[in-house]
Short mmCIF file of C-alpha atoms in Angstrom, two decimals:
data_model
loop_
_atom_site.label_atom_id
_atom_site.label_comp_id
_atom_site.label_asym_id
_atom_site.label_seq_id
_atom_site.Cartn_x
_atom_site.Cartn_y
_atom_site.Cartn_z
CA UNK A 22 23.03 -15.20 72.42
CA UNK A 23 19.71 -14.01 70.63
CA UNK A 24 16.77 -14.38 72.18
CA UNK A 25 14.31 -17.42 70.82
CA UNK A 26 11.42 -16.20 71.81
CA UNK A 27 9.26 -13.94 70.19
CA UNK A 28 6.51 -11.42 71.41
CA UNK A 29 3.37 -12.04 70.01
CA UNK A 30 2.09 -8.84 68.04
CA UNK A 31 -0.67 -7.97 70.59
CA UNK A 32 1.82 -7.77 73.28
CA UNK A 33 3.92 -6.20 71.05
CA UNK A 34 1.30 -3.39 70.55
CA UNK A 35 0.58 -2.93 74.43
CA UNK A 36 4.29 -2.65 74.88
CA UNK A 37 4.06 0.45 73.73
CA UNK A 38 1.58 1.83 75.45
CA UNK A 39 2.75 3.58 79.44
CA UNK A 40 3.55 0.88 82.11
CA UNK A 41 0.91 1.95 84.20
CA UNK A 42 -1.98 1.69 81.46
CA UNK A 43 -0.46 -1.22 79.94
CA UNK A 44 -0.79 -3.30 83.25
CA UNK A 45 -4.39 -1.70 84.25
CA UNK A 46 -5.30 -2.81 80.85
CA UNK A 47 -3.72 -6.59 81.52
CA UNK A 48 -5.40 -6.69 84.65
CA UNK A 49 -8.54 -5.94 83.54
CA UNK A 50 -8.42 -8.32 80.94
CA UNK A 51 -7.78 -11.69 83.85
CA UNK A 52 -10.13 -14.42 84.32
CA UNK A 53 -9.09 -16.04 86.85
CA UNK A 54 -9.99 -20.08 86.69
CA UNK A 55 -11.59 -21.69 90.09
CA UNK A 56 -12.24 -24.81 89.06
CA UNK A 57 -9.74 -27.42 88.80
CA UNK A 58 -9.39 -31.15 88.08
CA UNK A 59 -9.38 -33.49 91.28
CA UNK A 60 -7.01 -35.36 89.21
CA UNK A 61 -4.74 -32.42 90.24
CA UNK A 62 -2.44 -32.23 93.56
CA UNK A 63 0.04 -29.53 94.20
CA UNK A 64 2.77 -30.84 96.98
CA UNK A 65 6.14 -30.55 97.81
CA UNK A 66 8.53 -33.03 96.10
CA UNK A 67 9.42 -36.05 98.49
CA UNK A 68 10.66 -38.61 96.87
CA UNK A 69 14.21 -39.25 94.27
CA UNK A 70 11.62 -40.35 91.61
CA UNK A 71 9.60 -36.94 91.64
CA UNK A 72 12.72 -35.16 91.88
CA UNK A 73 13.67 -36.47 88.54
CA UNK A 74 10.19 -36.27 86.81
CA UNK A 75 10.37 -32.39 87.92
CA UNK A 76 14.15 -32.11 86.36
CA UNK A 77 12.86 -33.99 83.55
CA UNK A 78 10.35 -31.52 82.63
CA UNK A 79 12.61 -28.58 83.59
CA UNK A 80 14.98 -29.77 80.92
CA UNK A 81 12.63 -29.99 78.43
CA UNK A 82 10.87 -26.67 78.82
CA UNK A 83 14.34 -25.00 79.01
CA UNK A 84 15.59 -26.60 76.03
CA UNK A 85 12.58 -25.43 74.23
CA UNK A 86 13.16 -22.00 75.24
CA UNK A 87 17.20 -22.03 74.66
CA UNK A 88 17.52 -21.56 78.28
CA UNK A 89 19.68 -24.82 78.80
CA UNK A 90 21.97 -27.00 76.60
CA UNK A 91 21.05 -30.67 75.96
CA UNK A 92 21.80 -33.33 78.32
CA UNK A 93 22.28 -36.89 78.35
CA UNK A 94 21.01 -37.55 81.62
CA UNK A 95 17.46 -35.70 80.23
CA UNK A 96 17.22 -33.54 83.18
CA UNK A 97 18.10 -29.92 84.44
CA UNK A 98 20.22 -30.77 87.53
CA UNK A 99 22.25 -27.30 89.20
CA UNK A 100 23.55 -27.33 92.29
CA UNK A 101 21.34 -25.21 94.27
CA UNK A 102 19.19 -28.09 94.21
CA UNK A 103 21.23 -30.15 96.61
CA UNK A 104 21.12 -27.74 99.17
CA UNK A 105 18.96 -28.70 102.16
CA UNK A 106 17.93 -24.71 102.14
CA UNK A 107 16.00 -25.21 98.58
CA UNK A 108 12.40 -26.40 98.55
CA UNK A 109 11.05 -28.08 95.08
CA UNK A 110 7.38 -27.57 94.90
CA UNK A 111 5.00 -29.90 92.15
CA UNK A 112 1.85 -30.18 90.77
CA UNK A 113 0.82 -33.81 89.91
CA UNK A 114 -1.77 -34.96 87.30
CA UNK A 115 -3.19 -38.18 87.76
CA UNK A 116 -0.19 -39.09 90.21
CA UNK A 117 2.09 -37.62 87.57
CA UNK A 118 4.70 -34.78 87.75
CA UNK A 119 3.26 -32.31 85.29
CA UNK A 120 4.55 -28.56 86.91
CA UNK A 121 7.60 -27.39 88.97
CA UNK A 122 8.88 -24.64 90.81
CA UNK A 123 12.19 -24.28 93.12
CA UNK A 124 12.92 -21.96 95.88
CA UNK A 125 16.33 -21.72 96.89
CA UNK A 126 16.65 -19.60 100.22
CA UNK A 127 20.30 -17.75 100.37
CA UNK A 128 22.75 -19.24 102.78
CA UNK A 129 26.39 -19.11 102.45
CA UNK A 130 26.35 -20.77 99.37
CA UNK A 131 24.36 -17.43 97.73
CA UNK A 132 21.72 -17.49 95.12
CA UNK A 133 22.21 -18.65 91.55
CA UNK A 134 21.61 -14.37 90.76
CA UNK A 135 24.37 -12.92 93.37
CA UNK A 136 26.59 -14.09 89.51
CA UNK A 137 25.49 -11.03 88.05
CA UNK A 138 23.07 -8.98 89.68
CA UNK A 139 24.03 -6.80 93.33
CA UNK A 140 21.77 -8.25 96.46
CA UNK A 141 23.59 -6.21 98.59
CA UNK A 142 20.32 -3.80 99.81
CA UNK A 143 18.70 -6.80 100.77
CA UNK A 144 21.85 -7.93 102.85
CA UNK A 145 22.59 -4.84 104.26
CA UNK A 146 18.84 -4.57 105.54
CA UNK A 147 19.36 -8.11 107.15
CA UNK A 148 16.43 -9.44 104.58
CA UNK A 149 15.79 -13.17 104.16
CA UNK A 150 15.23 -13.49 100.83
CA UNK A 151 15.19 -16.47 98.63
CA UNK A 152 14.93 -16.84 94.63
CA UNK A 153 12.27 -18.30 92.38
CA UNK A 154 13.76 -20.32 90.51
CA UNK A 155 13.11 -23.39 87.74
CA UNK A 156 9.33 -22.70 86.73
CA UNK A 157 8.43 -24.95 83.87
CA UNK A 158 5.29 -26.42 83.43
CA UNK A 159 4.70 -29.72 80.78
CA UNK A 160 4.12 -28.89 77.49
CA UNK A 161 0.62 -30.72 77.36
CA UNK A 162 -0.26 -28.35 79.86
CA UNK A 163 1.52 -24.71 78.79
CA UNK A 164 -1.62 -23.97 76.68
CA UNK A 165 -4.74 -23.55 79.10
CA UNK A 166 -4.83 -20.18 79.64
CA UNK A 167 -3.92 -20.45 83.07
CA UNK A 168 -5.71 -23.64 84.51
CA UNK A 169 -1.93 -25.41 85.91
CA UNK A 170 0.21 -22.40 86.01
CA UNK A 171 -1.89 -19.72 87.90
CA UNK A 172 -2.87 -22.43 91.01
CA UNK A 173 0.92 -23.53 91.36
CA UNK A 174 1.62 -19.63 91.67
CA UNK A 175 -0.99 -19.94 93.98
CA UNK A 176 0.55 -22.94 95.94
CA UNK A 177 3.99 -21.38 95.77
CA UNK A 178 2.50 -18.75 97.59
CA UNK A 179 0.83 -19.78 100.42
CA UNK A 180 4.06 -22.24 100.84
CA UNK A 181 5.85 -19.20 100.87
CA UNK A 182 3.63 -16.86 102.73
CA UNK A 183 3.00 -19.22 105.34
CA UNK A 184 6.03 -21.43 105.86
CA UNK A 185 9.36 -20.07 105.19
CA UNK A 186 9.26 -16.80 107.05
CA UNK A 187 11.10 -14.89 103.78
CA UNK A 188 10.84 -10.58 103.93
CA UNK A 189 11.78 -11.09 99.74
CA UNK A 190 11.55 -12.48 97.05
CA UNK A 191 13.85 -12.46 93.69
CA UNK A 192 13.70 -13.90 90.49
CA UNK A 193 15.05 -13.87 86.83
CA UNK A 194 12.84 -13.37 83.78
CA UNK A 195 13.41 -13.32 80.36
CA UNK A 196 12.76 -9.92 79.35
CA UNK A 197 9.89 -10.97 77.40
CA UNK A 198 7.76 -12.04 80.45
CA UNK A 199 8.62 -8.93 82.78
CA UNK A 200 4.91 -8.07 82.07
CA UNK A 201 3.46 -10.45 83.31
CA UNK A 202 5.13 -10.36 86.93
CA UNK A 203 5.34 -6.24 87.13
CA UNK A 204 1.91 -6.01 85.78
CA UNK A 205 0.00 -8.71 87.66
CA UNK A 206 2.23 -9.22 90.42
CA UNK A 207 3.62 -6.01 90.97
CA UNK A 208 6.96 -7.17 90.97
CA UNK A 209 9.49 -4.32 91.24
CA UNK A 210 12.74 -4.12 89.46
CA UNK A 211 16.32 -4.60 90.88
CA UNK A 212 18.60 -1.27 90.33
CA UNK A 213 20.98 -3.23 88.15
CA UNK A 214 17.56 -4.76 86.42
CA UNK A 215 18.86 -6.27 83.10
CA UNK A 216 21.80 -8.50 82.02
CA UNK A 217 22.15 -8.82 77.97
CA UNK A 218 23.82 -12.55 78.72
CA UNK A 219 23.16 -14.60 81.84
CA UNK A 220 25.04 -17.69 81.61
CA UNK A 221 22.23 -19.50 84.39
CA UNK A 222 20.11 -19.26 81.52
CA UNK A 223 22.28 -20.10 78.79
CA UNK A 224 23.40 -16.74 77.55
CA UNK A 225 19.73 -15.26 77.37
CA UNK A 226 19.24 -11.86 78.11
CA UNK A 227 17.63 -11.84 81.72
CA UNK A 228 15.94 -9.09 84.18
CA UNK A 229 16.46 -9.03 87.84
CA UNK A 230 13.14 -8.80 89.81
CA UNK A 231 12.06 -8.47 93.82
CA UNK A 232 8.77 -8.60 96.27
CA UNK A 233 8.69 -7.96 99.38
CA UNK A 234 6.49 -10.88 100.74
CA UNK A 235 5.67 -8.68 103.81
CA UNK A 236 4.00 -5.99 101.74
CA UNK A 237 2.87 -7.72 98.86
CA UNK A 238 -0.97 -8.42 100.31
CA UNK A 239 -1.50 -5.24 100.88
CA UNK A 240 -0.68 -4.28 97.21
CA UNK A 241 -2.63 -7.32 96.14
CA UNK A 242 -5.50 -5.68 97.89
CA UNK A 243 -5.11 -2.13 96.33
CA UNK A 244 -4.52 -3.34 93.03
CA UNK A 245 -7.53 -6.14 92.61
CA UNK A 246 -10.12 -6.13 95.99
CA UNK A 247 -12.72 -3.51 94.47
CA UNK A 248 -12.47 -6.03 91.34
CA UNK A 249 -15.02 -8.85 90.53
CA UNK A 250 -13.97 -12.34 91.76
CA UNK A 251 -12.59 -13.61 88.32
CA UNK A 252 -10.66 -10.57 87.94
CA UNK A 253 -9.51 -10.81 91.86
CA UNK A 254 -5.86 -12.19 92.32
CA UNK A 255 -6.12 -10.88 96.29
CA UNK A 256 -9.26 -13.41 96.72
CA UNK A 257 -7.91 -15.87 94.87
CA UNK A 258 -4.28 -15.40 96.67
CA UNK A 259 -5.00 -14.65 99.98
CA UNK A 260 -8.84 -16.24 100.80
CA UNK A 261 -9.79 -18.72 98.22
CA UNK A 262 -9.22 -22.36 98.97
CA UNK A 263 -8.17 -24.95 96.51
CA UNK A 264 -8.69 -28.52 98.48
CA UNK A 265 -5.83 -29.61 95.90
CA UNK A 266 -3.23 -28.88 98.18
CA UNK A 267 -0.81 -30.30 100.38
CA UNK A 268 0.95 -28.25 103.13
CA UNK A 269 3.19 -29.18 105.49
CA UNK A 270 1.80 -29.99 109.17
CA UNK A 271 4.29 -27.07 110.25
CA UNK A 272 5.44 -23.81 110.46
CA UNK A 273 9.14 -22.69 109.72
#
């Protein structure tokens, strides 16, 4: 299945530039937004009702993309998601659902990427890993250069850093946004890293991803701490404090 989206010509252009000027470049170019909307609230998902509203907006982001086929029921529903081992994190807007993100930690049911890519060096190390998995964000929001999607990365990972006890992390990307998670998050590639049709995503062509969670603020710290705060994703990660969160009164 072709590939709906398209790359925008000035990411085109950088593309073909060297990896490692092409993401000095990007990450030189952040600014990093610190202010947000009290109207904003980034939890975990508790009840049926913001299950749905998160499925709901999953669906339509996918479809948009080509990632997923229509359905009637309106929503994005796989079974991962009724595992008691997968976590659905959301950020609300004016008590509305308005951003999701799943994490589904591997038990014996595997990971919605064991289909088609090999996760057998993290087994054989004895890793806990889980995948990143259902990202969408609502359309009214997809467009603000960050202000939504960079502080639910944020609250995914201090969820994730501080509560689920994970050595790694995997995800899927369309090949189109591999960029934006080697570059800024110095996310490293899988040895089998691309599949031309992943059927998870609806026959896209996909790329197979991994952090290590343990190491990951130290590279954070290499990569932004001699950089200005609104350039500085290891302040913003690690130190800064958004009073728009909810945690859980808990550790794993």
């Amino acid at each position: 299945m072709s590939d709906r989206r398209k790359l925008p010509i000035t990411r085109y252009l950088l593309s073909l530039l060297p990896s490692k000027i092409r993401f000095a470049f990007m990450r030189d170019q952040l600014k990093i937004p610190t202010k947000l909307d009290s109207k904003f609230v980034f939890r975990i998902a508790r009840t049926k009702e913001e299950l749905s509203e998160a499925y709901r907006i999953l669906q339509e982001s996918y479809l948009e993309l080509g990632y997923t086929k229509w359905q009637a029921s309106g929503m994005r529903i796989v079974k991962y998601f009724a595992l008691p081992s997968t976590t659905t994190l959301i950020a609300e807007f004016d008590n509305k659902v308005v951003g999701t993100v799943s994490i589904i930690r591997r038990g014996s049911f595997g990971l919605p990427m064991d289909t088609v890519f090999d996760l057998s060096p993290f087994i054989d190390r004895h890793e806990v890993i889980a995948e990143v998995s259902s990202l969408a964000i609502d359309s009214r929001f997809r467009q603000k250069r960050g202000a939504l999607f960079l502080p639910l990365l944020k609250y995914f990972w201090e969820y994730v850093e501080g509560y689920m006890n994970l050595d790694s992390i995997v995800i899927t990307v369309n090949p189109v946004m591999t960029d934006f998670y080697e570059g800024f998050l110095s996310f490293k590639r899988l040895k089998q890293s691309v599949v031309d049709d992943y059927s998870f995503a609806n026959g896209n062509p996909a790329v197979g991803l991994y952090l290590n969670i343990r190491e990951a603020p130290k590279v954070f710290s290499a990569l932004y701490n001699h950089k200005s705060p609104e350039k500085n994703l290891f302040r913003y990660f690690v130190d800064f404090k958004l009073p728009h969160f909810r945690l859980p009164e808990r550790k794993f």
